[in-house]
Each structure stands twice: as structure tokens, then as C-alpha cells.
Short mmCIF file of C-alpha atoms (C1' of nucleotides) in Angstrom, two decimals:
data_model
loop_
_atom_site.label_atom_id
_atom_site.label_comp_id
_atom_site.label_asym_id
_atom_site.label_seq_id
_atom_site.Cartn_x
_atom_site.Cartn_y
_atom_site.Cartn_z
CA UNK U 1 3.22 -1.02 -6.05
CA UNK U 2 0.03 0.43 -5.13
CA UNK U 3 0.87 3.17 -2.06
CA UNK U 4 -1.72 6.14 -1.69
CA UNK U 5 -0.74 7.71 -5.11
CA UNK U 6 -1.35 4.99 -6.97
CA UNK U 7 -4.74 4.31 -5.48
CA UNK U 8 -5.64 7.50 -5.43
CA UNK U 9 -5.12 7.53 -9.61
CA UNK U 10 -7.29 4.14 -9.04
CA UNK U 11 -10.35 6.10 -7.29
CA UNK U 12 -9.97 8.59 -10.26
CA UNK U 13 -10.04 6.15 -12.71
CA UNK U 14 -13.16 4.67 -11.46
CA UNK U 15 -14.86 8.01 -10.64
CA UNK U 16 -14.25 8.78 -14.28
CA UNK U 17 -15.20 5.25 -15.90
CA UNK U 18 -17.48 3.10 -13.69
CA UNK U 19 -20.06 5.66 -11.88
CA UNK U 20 -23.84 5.93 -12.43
CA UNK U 21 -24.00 2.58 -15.02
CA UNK U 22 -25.81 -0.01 -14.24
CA UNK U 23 -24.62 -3.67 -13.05
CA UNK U 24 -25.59 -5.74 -15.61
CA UNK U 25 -23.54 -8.76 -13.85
CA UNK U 26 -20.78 -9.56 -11.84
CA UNK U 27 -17.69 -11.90 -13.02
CA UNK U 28 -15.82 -14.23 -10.66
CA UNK U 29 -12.76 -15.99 -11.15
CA UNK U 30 -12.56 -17.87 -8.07
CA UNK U 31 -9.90 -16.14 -6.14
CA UNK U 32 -8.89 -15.93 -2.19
CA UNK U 33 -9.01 -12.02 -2.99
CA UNK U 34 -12.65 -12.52 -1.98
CA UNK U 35 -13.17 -11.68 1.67
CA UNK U 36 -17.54 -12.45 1.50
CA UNK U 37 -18.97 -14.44 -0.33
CA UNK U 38 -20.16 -14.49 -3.75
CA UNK U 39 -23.94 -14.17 -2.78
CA UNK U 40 -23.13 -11.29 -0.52
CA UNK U 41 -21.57 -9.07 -3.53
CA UNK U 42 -23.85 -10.30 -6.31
CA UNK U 43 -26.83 -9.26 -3.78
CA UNK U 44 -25.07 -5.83 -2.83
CA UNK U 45 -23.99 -4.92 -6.75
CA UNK U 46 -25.82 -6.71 -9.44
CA UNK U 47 -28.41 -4.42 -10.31
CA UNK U 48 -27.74 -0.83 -8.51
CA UNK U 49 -25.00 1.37 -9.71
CA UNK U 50 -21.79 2.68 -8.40
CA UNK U 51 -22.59 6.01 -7.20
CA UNK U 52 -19.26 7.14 -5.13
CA UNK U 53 -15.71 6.86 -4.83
CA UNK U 54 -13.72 7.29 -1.98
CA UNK U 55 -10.26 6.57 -0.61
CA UNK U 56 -8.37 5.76 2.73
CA UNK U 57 -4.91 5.10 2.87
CA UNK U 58 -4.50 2.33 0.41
CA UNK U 59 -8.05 1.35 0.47
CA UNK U 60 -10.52 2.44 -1.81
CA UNK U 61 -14.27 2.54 -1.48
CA UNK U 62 -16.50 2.23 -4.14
CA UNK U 63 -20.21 3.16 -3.06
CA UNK U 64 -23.39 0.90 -3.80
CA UNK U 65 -27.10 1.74 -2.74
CA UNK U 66 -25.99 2.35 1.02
CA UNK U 67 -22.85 -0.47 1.14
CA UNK U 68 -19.26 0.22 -0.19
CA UNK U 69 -17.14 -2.50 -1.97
CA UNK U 70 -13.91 -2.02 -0.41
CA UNK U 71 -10.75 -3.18 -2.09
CA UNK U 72 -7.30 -3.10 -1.34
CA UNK U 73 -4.56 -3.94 -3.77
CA UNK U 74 -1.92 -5.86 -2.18
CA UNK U 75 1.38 -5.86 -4.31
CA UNK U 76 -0.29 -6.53 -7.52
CA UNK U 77 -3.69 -4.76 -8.24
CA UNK U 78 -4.90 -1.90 -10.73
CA UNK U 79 -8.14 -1.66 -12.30
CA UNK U 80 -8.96 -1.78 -15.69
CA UNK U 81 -12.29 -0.38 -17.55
CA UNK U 82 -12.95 -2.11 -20.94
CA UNK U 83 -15.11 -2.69 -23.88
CA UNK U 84 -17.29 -5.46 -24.25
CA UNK U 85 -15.45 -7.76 -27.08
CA UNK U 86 -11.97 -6.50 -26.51
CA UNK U 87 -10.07 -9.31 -24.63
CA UNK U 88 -10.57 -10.02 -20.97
CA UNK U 89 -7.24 -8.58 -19.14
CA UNK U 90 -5.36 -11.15 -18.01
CA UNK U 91 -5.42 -12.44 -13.67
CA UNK U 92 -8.85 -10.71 -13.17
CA UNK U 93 -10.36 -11.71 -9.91
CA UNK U 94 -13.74 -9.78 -10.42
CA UNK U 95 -15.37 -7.85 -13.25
CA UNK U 96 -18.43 -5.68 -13.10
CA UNK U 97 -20.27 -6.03 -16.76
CA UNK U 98 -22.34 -2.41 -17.05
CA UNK U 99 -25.25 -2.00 -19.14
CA UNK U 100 -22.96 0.26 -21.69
CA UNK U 101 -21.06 -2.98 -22.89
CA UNK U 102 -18.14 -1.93 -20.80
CA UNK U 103 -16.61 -3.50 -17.60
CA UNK U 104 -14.75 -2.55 -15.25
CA UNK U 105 -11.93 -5.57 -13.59
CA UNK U 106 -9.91 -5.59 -10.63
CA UNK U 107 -7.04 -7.37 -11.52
CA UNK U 108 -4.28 -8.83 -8.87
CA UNK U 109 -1.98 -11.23 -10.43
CA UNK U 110 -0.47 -12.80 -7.03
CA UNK U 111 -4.08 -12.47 -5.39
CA UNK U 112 -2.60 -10.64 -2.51
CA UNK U 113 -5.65 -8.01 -2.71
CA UNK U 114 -8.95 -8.45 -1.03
CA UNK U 115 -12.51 -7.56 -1.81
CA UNK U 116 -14.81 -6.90 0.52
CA UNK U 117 -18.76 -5.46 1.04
CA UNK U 118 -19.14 -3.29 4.14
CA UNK U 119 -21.85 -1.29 4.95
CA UNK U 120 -19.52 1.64 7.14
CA UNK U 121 -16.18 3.16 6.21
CA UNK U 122 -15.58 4.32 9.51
CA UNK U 123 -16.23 1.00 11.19
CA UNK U 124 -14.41 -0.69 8.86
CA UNK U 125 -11.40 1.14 9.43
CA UNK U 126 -11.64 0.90 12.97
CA UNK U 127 -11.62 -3.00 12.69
CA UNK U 128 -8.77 -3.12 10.32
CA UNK U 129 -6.67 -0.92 12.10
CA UNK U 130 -6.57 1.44 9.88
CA UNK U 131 -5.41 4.93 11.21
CA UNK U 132 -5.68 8.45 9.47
CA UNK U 133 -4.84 8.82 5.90
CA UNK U 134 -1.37 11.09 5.52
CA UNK U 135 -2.79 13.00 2.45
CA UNK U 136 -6.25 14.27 4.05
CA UNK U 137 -5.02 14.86 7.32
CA UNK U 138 -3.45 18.15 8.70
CA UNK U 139 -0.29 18.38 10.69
CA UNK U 140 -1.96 18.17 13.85
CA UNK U 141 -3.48 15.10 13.01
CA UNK U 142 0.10 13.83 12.29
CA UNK U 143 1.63 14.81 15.15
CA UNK U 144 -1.41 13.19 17.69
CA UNK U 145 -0.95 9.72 15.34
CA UNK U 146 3.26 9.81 15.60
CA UNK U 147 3.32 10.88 19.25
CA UNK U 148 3.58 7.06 21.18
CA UNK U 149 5.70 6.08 18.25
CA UNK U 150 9.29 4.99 18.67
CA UNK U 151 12.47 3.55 16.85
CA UNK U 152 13.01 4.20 13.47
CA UNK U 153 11.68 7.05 11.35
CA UNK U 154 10.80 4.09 8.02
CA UNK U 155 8.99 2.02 10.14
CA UNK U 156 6.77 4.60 11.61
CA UNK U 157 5.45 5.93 8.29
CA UNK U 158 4.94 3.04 6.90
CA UNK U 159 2.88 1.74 9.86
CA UNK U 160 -0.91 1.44 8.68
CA UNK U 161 -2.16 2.08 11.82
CA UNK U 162 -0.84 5.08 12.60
CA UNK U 163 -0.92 7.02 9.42
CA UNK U 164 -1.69 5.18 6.28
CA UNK U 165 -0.76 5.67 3.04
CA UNK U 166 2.53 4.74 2.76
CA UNK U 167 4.80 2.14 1.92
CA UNK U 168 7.95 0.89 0.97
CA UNK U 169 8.97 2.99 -2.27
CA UNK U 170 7.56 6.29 -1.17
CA UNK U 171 8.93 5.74 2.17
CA UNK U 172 12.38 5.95 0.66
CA UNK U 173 10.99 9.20 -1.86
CA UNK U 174 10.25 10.93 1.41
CA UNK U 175 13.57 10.36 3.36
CA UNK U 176 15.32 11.23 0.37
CA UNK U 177 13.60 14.21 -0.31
CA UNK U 178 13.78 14.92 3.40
CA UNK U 179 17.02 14.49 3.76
CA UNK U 180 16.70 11.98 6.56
CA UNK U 181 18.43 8.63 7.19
CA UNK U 182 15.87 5.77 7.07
CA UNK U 183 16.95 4.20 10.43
CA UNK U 184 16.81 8.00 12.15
CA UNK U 185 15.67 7.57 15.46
CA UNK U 186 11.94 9.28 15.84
CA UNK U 187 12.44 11.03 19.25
CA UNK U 188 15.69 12.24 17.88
CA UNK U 189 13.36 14.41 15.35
CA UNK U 190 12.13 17.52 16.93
CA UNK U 191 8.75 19.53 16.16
CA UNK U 192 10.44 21.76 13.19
CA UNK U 193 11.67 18.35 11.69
CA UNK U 194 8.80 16.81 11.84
CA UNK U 195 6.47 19.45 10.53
CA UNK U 196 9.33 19.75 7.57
CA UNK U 197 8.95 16.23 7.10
CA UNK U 198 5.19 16.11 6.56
CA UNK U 199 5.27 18.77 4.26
CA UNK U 200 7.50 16.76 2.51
CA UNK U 201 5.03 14.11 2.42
CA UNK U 202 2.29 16.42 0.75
CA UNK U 203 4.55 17.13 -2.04
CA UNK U 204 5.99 13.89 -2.67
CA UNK U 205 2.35 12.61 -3.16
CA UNK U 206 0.92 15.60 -4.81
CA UNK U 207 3.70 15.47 -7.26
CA UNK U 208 3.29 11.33 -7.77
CA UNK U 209 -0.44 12.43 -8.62
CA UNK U 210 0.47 14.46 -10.74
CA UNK U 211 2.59 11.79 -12.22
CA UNK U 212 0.23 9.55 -12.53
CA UNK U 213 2.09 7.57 -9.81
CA UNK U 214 4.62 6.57 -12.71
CA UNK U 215 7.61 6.40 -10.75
CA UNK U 216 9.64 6.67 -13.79
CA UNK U 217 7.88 9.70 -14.40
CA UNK U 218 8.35 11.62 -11.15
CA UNK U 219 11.07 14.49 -11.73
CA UNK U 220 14.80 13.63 -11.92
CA UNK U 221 15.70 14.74 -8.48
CA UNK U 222 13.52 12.41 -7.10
CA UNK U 223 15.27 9.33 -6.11
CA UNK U 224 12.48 6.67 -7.64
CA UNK U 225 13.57 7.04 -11.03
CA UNK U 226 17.61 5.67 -9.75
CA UNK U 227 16.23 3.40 -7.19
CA UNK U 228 18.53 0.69 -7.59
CA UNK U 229 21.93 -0.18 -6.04
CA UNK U 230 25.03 2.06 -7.60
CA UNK U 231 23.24 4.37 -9.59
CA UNK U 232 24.12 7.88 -8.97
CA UNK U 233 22.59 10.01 -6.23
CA UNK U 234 21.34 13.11 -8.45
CA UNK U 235 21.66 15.37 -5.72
CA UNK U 236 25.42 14.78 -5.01
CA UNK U 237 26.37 12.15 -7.50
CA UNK U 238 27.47 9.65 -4.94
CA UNK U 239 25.89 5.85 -5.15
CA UNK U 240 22.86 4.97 -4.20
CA UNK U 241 22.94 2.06 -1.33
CA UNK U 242 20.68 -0.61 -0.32
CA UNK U 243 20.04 -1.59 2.86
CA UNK U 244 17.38 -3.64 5.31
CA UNK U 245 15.58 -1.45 7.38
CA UNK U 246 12.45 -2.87 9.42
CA UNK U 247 13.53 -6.20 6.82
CA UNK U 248 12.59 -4.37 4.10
CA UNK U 249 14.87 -3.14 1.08
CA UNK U 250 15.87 0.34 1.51
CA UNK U 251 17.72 2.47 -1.05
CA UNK U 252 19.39 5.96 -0.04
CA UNK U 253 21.70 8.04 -0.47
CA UNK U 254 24.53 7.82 2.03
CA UNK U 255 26.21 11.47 1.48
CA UNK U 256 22.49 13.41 1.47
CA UNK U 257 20.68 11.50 4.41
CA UNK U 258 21.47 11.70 7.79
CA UNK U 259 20.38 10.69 11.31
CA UNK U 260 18.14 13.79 12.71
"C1'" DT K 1 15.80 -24.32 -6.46
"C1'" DC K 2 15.52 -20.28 -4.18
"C1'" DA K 3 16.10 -15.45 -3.32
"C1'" DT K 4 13.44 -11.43 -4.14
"C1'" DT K 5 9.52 -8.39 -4.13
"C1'" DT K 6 5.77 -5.61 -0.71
"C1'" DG K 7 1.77 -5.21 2.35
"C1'" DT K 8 -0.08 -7.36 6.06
"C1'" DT K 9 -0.47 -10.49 9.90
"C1'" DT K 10 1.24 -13.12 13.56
"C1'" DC K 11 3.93 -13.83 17.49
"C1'" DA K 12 7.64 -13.35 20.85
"C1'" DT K 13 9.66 -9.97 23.58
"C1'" DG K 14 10.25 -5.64 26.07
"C1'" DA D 1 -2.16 -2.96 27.93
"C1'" DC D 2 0.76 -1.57 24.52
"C1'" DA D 3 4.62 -1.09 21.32
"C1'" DT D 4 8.19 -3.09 18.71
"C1'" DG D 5 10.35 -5.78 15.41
"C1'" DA D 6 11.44 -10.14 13.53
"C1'" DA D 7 9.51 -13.69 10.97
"C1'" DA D 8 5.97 -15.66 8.22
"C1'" DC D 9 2.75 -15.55 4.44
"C1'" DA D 10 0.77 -14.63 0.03
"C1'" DA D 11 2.12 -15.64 -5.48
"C1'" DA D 12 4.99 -15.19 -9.27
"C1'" DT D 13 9.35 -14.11 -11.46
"C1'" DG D 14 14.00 -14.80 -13.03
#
DNA sequence: TCATTTGTTTCATG
DNA sequence: ACATGAAACAAATG
């Protein structure tokens, strides 16, 4: 599902494929991913050019004249740049038609995305609750954004608002990797822990990157690639378990993982 | 038919 | 005021 790594491969893919071509037209397909109206991002696309990519957590930002389209993927959403004639993908909810006979669509299948125009990142964020993004930000910046934060060590990374970036499968790559029990307690974790821990963070994403973000892909110590119930821990060979943490499906490894 | 999936929001409680 | 966490919601699949 698209977490940081995957949107970050998103924000390459459209730096690479959909900047500096004209808008020829925009596509709707009459979907609630739409958070403005139609008028609103015919006005602030058709015509100009995408000139900028940037990315925030799981939000990217696609620049316009001086506005951004924002989108955010939900469960379900990727992006895919094709040729004019080749077959629409299937569960687009927008398409940008360039003047090179090539579009670029945001697809979401179970419209759980949204699509917005904003004219400020910063603002944005700031109404959306959106706190620092865990791949651009320095351990300080960690520490300040984890400080008030109690009860379990899961639930706190993958808390938007905080630090944002990550969700439920990497979330389980990085108390794996870590070593840590998902339902650790966060004041149990002390300063060394905690710096080890976001450390850990930078190389579970810079590796997924580097991947692609194909879990399947990641190296075969991670735990993504035997993240299912009974499959073999490939640190210690003992089974993977599932478990609801924060009511979300957890998978560790009981030997490797303990509370702080 | 319904449990499952994940990211986000909402709401009750501490 | 603020944090937590449980529950609800979105849509589609098997």
C-alpha cells in the first residue's frame, strides 16, 4: 500500500514522465476522490504545465503556475503515464492529456484517495495535521515530534501527525529490523534506542527505494517478503505471528522482538 | 454474507 | 487542552 516509499517512487515517476508538457485537457471520471471541484482543477491545470514535484509523508505535490495538486493515495492509488491510443488503465479517477499524446492517470480502485488544488504546502499541512516527514527530517526533529507521545511504540510511528510517512507494513519492517516488540511501551525506550530506531527507519526506506517499494523485492532478511502467519522468521527460523496492535494486523517475530 | 485489508476520521474517555 | 485508542468508514475481494 502506498507508505512514503511507495510515494516517493510516485513523485519520481512523475518528475520523470509528466513535467514541463503542456495540459492539453483534464479527464474526470466522477469520483468522491475529488476534494474541489471540477472547475477549480480544470481552471488551475488545463493549459499550464507541471513544473515541480514534491513529497510529504504520503502526500505528494505536483506544482502548477503558483498552486500544487495535492494527492494522496489511500489504500489503492499509483499513477500511470501512457500513450495516447493504448487503453485507458482501468479505475482512473483523473487523467491529465499532455500535448505529446501521452497522459498521465491517477488511478484508485476503492476511491479512498483524494485530489485536491492548494495554493500552500505548508498551510496545507498544517490544516491536515500533517506533522514532519520521517525521511527528510533529522533525529532531532524526531525526537521534538515523539516527545508527548505515549503507549505503544506501532501506534506512534504510524501516527500522521507526529511523523508521517509510515504505515502499517513498514511499521512492522521497522520493528523487525529493530528488533522491537510492536506493543513496546514508548517511555520504556531510552535516547540510544530511539536514535537506533530512527536510523533504522532511514534504511528501511532507503533500501524500499531502492526497491522500488516492491516488497517482494526488499532483501531476504527483511520480514515483508514472509509477512504472513507461520512462515519462517529468517533471522531465527521461528514462525512468524499475527497479532492486533492499535486494531491493526501485526506480523512479528516472537523469538527476535522484544519489549524495550 | 461477511471478514479482511489500510489510512484516516470521529468520538468517547482519561 | 490534549492524548489515546477503539470504532467507524471508505470500496472491493474472496
Amino acid at each position: 500500500m502506498p507508505e512514503l516509499p511507495d510515494v516517493e517512487i510516485f513523485r519520481q515517476y512523475a518528475e520523470k514522465h509528466a513535467l514541463n508538457k503542456k495540459i492539453k485537457d483534464v479527464e474526470y471520471f466522477d469520483s468522491r476522490v475529488l476534494q474541489t471541484s471540477k472547475q477549480m482543477i480544470t481552471t488551475s491545470l488545463k493549459g499550464k504545465e507541471l513544473s515541480g514535484t514534491q513529497r510529504r509523508g504520503k502526500y505528494l505535490f505536483l506544482r502548477a503556475g503558483d498552486r500544487y495538486m495535492v494527492m494522496h493515495f489511500g489504500m489503492t492509488g499509483y499513477l500511470v503515464y501512457f500513450k495516447a491510443g493504448d487503453d485507458k488503465p482501468d479505475y482512473a479517477q483523473l487523467i491529465l492529456d499532455f500535448d505529446n499524446d501521452h497522459s498521465l492517470a491517477y488511478i484508485s480502485k476503492r476511491k479512498l484517495g483524494k485530489i485536491d488544488i492548494i495554493d500552500d504546502i505548508e498551510a496545507y499541512s498544517k490544516d491536515n495535521d500533517l506533522g514532519i516527514d520521517v525521511y527528510d527530517s533529522g533525529f532531532d526533529d524526531f525526537m521534538k515530534a515523539m516527545k508527548n507521545k505515549r503507549g505503544n511504540i506501532k501506534s506512534a510511528l504510524m501516527d500522521q501527525s507526529h511523523v508521517s510517512g509510515i504505515g502499517n507494513i513498514y511499521a512492522d519492517e521497522v520493528l523487525y529490523q529493530e528488533k522491537l516488540h510492536p506493543g513496546a511501551k514508548i517511555q520504556d525506550l531510552d535516547e540510544n534506542k530511539m536514535k537506533s530506531l530512527f536510523n533504522t527507519i532511514q534504511r528501511v526506506f532507503r533500501t524500499a527505494i531502492n526497491h522500488k517499494a516492491n516488497p517482494d523485492d526488499l532483501p531476504d532478511h527483511y520480514l515483508l517478503p514472509h509477512r504472513s502467519e507461520g512462515e519462517s522468521c529468517p533471522d531465527c527460523r521461528g514462525k512468524i505471528r499475527k497479532i492486533t496492535v492499535s486494531g491493526r494486523s501485526t506480523y512479528f517475530c516472537p523469538g527476535c522482538q522484544v519489549k524495550g
